[in-house]
CSV table of C-alpha atoms in Angstrom, one decimal:
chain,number,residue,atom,x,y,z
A,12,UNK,CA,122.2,98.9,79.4
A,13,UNK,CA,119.2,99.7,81.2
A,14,UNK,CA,117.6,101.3,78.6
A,15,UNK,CA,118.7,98.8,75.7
A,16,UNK,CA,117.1,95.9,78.2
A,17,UNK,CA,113.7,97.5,78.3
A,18,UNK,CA,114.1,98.5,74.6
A,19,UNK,CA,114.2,94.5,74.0
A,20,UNK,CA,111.7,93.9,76.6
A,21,UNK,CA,109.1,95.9,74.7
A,22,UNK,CA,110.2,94.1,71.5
A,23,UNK,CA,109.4,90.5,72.8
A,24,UNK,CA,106.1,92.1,74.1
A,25,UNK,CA,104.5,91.5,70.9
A,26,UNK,CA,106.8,89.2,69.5
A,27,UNK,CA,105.5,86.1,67.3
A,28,UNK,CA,107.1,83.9,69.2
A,29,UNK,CA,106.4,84.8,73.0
A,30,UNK,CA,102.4,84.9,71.5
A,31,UNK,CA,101.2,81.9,73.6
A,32,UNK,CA,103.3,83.0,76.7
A,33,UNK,CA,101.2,86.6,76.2
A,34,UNK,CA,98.0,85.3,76.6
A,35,UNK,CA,99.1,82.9,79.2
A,36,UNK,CA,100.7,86.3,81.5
A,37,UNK,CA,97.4,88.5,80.5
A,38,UNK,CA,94.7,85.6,81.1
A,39,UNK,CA,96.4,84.6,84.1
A,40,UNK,CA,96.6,88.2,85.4
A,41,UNK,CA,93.2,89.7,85.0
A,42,UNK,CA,92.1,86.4,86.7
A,43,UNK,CA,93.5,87.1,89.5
A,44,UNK,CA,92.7,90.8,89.9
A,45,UNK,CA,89.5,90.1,88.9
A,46,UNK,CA,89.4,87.8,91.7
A,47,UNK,CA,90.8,90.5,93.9
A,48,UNK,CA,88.2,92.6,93.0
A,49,UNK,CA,85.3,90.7,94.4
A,50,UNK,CA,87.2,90.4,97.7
A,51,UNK,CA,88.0,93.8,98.2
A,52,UNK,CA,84.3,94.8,97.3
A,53,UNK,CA,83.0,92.3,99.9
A,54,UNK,CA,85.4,92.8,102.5
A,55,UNK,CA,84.4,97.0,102.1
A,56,UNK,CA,80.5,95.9,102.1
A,57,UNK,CA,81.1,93.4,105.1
A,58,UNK,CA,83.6,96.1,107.6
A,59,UNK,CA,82.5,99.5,105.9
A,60,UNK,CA,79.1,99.5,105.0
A,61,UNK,CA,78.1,99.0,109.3
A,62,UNK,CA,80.1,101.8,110.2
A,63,UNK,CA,78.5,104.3,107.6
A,64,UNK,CA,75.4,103.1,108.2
A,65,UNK,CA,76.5,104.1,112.1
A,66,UNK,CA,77.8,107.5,111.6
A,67,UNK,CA,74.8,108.5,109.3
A,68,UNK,CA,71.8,106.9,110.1
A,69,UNK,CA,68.4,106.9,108.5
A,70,UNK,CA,69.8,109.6,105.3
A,71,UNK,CA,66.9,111.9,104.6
A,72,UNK,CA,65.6,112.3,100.9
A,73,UNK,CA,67.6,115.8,100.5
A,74,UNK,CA,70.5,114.1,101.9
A,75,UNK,CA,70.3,111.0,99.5
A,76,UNK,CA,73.9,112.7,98.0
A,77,UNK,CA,75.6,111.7,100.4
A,78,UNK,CA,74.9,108.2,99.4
A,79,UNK,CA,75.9,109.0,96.2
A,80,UNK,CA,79.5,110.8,97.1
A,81,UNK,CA,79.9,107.7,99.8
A,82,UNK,CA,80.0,105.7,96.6
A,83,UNK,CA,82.6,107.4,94.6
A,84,UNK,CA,84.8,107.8,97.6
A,85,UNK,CA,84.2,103.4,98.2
A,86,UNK,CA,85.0,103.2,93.9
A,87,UNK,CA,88.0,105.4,94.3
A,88,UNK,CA,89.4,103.3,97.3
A,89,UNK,CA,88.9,99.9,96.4
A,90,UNK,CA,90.6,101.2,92.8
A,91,UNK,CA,93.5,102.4,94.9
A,92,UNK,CA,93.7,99.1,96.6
A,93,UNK,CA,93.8,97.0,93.8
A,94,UNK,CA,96.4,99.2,91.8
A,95,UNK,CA,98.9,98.4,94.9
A,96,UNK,CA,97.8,94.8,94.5
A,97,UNK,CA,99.3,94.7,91.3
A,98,UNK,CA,102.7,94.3,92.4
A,99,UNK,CA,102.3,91.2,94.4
A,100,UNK,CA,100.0,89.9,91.4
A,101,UNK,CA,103.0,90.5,89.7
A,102,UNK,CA,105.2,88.6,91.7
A,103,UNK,CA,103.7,85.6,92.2
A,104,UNK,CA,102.4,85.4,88.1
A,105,UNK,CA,105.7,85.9,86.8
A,106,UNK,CA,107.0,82.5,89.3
A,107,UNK,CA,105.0,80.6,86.7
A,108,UNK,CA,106.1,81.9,83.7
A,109,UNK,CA,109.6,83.3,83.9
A,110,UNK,CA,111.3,80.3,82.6
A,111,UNK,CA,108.8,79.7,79.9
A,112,UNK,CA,109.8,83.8,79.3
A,113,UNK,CA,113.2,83.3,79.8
A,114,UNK,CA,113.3,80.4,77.2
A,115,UNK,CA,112.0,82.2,74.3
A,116,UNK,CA,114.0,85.4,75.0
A,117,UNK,CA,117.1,83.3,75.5
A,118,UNK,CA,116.5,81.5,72.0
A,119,UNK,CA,115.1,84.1,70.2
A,120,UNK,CA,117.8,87.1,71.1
A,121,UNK,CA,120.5,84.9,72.3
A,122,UNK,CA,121.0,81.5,70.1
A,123,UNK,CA,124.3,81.3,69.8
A,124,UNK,CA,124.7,81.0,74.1
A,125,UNK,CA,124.6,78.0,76.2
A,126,UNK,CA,120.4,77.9,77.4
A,127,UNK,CA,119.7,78.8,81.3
A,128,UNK,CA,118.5,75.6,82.9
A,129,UNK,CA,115.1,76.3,84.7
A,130,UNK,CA,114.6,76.4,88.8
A,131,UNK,CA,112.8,73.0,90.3
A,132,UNK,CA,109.3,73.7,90.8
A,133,UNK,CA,109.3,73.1,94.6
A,134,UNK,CA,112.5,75.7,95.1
A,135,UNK,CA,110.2,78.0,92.4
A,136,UNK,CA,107.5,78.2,94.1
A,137,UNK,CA,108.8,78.7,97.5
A,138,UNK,CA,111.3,81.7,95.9
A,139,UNK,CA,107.8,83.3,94.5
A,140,UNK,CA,105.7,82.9,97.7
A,141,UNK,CA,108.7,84.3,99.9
A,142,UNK,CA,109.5,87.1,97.4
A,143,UNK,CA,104.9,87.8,97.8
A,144,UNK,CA,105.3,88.6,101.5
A,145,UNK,CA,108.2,90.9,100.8
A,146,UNK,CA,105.9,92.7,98.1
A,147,UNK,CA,103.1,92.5,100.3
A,148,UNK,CA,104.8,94.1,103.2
A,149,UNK,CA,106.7,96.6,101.0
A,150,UNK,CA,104.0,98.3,99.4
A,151,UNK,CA,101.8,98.4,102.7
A,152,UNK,CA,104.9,100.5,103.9
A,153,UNK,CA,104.2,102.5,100.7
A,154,UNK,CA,100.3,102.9,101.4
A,155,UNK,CA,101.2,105.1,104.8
A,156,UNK,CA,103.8,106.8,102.7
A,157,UNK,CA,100.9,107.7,100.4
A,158,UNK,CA,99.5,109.9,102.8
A,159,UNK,CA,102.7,112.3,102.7
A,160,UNK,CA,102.6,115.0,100.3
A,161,UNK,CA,105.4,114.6,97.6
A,162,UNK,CA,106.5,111.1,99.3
A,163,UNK,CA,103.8,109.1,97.7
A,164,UNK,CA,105.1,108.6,94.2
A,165,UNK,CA,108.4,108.4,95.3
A,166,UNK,CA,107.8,105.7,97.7
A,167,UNK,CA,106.0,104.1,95.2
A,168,UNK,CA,109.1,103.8,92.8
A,169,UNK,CA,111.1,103.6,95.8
A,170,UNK,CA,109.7,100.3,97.2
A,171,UNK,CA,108.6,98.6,94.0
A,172,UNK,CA,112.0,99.4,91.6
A,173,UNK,CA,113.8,97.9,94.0
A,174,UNK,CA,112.0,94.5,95.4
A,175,UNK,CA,110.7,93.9,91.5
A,176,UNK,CA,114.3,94.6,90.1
A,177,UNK,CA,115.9,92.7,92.8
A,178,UNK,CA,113.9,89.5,92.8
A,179,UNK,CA,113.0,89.5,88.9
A,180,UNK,CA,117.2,89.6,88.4
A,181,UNK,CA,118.1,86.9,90.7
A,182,UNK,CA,115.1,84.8,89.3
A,183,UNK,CA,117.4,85.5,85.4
A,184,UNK,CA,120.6,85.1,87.3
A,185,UNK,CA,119.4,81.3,88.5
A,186,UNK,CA,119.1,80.1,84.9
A,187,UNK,CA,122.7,80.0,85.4
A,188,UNK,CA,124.1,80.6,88.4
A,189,UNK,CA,123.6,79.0,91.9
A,190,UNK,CA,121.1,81.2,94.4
A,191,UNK,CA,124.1,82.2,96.2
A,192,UNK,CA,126.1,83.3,93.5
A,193,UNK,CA,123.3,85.0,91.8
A,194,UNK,CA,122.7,87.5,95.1
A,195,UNK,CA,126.5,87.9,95.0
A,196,UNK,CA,126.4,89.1,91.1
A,197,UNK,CA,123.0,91.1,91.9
A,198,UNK,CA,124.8,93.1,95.0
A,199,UNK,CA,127.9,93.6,92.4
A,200,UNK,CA,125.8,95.2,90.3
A,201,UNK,CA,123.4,96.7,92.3
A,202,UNK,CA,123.1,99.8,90.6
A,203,UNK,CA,121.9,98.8,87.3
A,204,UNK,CA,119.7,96.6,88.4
A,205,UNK,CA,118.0,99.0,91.0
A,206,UNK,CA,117.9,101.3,87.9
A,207,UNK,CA,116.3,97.8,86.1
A,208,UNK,CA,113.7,98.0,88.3
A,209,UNK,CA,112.7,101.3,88.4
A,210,UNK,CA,112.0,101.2,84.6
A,211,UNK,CA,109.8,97.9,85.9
A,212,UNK,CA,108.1,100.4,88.3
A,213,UNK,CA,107.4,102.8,85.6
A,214,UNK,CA,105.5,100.3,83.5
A,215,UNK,CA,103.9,99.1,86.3
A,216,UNK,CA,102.2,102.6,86.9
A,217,UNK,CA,100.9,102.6,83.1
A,218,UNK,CA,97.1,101.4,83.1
A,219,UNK,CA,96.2,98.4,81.5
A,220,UNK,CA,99.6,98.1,79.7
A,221,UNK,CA,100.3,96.9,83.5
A,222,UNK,CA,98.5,93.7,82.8
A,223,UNK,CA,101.9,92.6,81.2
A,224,UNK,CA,104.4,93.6,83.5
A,225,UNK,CA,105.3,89.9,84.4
A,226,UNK,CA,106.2,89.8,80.9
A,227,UNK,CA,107.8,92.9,80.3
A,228,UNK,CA,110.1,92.3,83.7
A,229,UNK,CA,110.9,89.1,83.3
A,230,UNK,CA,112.2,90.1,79.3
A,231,UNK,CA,113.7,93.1,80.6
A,232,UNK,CA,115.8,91.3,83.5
A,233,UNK,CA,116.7,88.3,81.1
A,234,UNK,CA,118.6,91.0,78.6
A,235,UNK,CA,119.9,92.9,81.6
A,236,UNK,CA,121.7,89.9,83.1
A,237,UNK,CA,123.0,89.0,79.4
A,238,UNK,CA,124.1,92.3,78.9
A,239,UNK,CA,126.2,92.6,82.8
A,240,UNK,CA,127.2,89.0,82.3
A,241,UNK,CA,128.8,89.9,78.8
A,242,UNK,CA,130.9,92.6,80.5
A,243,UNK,CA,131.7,90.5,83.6
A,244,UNK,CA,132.7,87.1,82.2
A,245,UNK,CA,135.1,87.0,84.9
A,246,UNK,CA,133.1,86.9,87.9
A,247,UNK,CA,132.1,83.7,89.8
């Protein structure tokens, strides 16, 4: 299912009719790393810069390298920090545009099925700003992890398959079911979607095609929830 789900995903990716929704999800993304970008670089200038100019004062000609390797080790780090921003990027994008996602999949795939009905705004955007501090928190546990010889990766498919596949299901699941009901389905089927969720991981870790991962998730968890609901009419 998994596999047929991401298969989909990709599909509607490029799709005519999930066009505007595209450029919405990519605009709205580099934005916002963008954004990021300027922060990190002033918060390293602002607390880094000091301390360097500390521990090796007054750099003599001969020595100017240092300077030089000081600034591929600053690039390197700030690029590390903003690929593990991505994920809470992610998270709160893809609270704007789910439904608008989930509309087009749902009509486009799935025409002949009752429509989901969309969140309130207010209960949205608390749902996305709760599920950022769990992101947030989540891959910070994964940046000491990083450290570990032959942890890192795995933390990093660890932490973001399941949070991403969790929240990105129950956010499909509330189209149609009640908040409650849609963590009981989500813990039924637990499995599939952790597995979800790690293929969300695994596009997330793909440069620049990581721009749309709010996209690809949101598709991806749409069809998934189709596909378990289809062979578990009877739950409720």
């Amino acid at each position: 299912m998994v596999m047929d789900a991401a298969r989909l995903a990709l599909a509607n990716l490029f799709a005519k009719e999930t066009r505007s929704v595209f450029w919405k999800v990519l605009g709205l993304t580099l934005l916002a790393l963008i954004v990021l970008w300027i922060l990190l670089r002033n918060l390293f200038i602002w607390l880094a810069l000091p301390w360097i100019d500390q521990f090796v004062p007054g750099i003599p000609e001969w020595a100017g390298w240092l300077s030089f390797v000081f600034g591929i080790l600053a690039s390197i780090g700030l690029a590390l920090g903003l690929a593990l921003l991505i994920s809470p990027v992610t998270a709160v994008i893809a609270g704007f545009f789910l439904d608008d996602v989930a509309e087009v999949v749902e009509k486009r795939d799935y025409p002949n099925d009752v429509p989901g009905v969309a969140m309130p705004l207010g209960e949205s955007l608390v749902s996305a700003v709760r599920f950022l501090g769990i992101v947030i928190v989540g891959n910070i546990f994964a940046l000491f992890l990083l450290l570990i010889p032959g942890v890192n990766l795995i933390a990093f498919f660890l932490v973001n398959g399941y949070l991403l596949g969790r929240e990105f299901f129950e956010f499909a699941a509330m189209r149609f079911r009640s908040p409650q009901a849609a963590r009981d389905f989500r813990s039924k089927h637990w499995q599939t979607v952790l597995f979800g969720g790690f293929a969300i991981a695994l596009f997330l870790a793909i440069p620049i095609l990581n721009l749309l991962t709010p996209l690809f998730a949101a598709g991806l968890m749409v069809h998934l929830h189709k596909m378990i609901s289809a062979r578990d009419p009877a739950f409720r």
